[in-house]
């Protein structure tokens, strides 16, 4: 696995975790920010053929 794929998957996992935390804390603004980041990362993964597996959030 190359560094791009590894890094992208790590960023997705971290963003999923941050999104879950924001939801748990009731921070609606941060939920929107993290969801947008996650959507962008997933789009980037799809564009580059990187499998990211099932979403945890």
XYZ file of C-alpha atoms in Angstrom, residues 1 10 18 22 28 36-37 49-50:
9
model
C 0.000 0.000 0.000
C -5.936 7.508 8.248
C -14.060 13.664 15.045
C -18.964 16.365 17.517
C -23.965 21.210 15.204
C -18.065 18.146 4.716
C -14.456 17.067 5.303
C -9.744 4.144 -6.675
C -8.978 3.858 -2.971
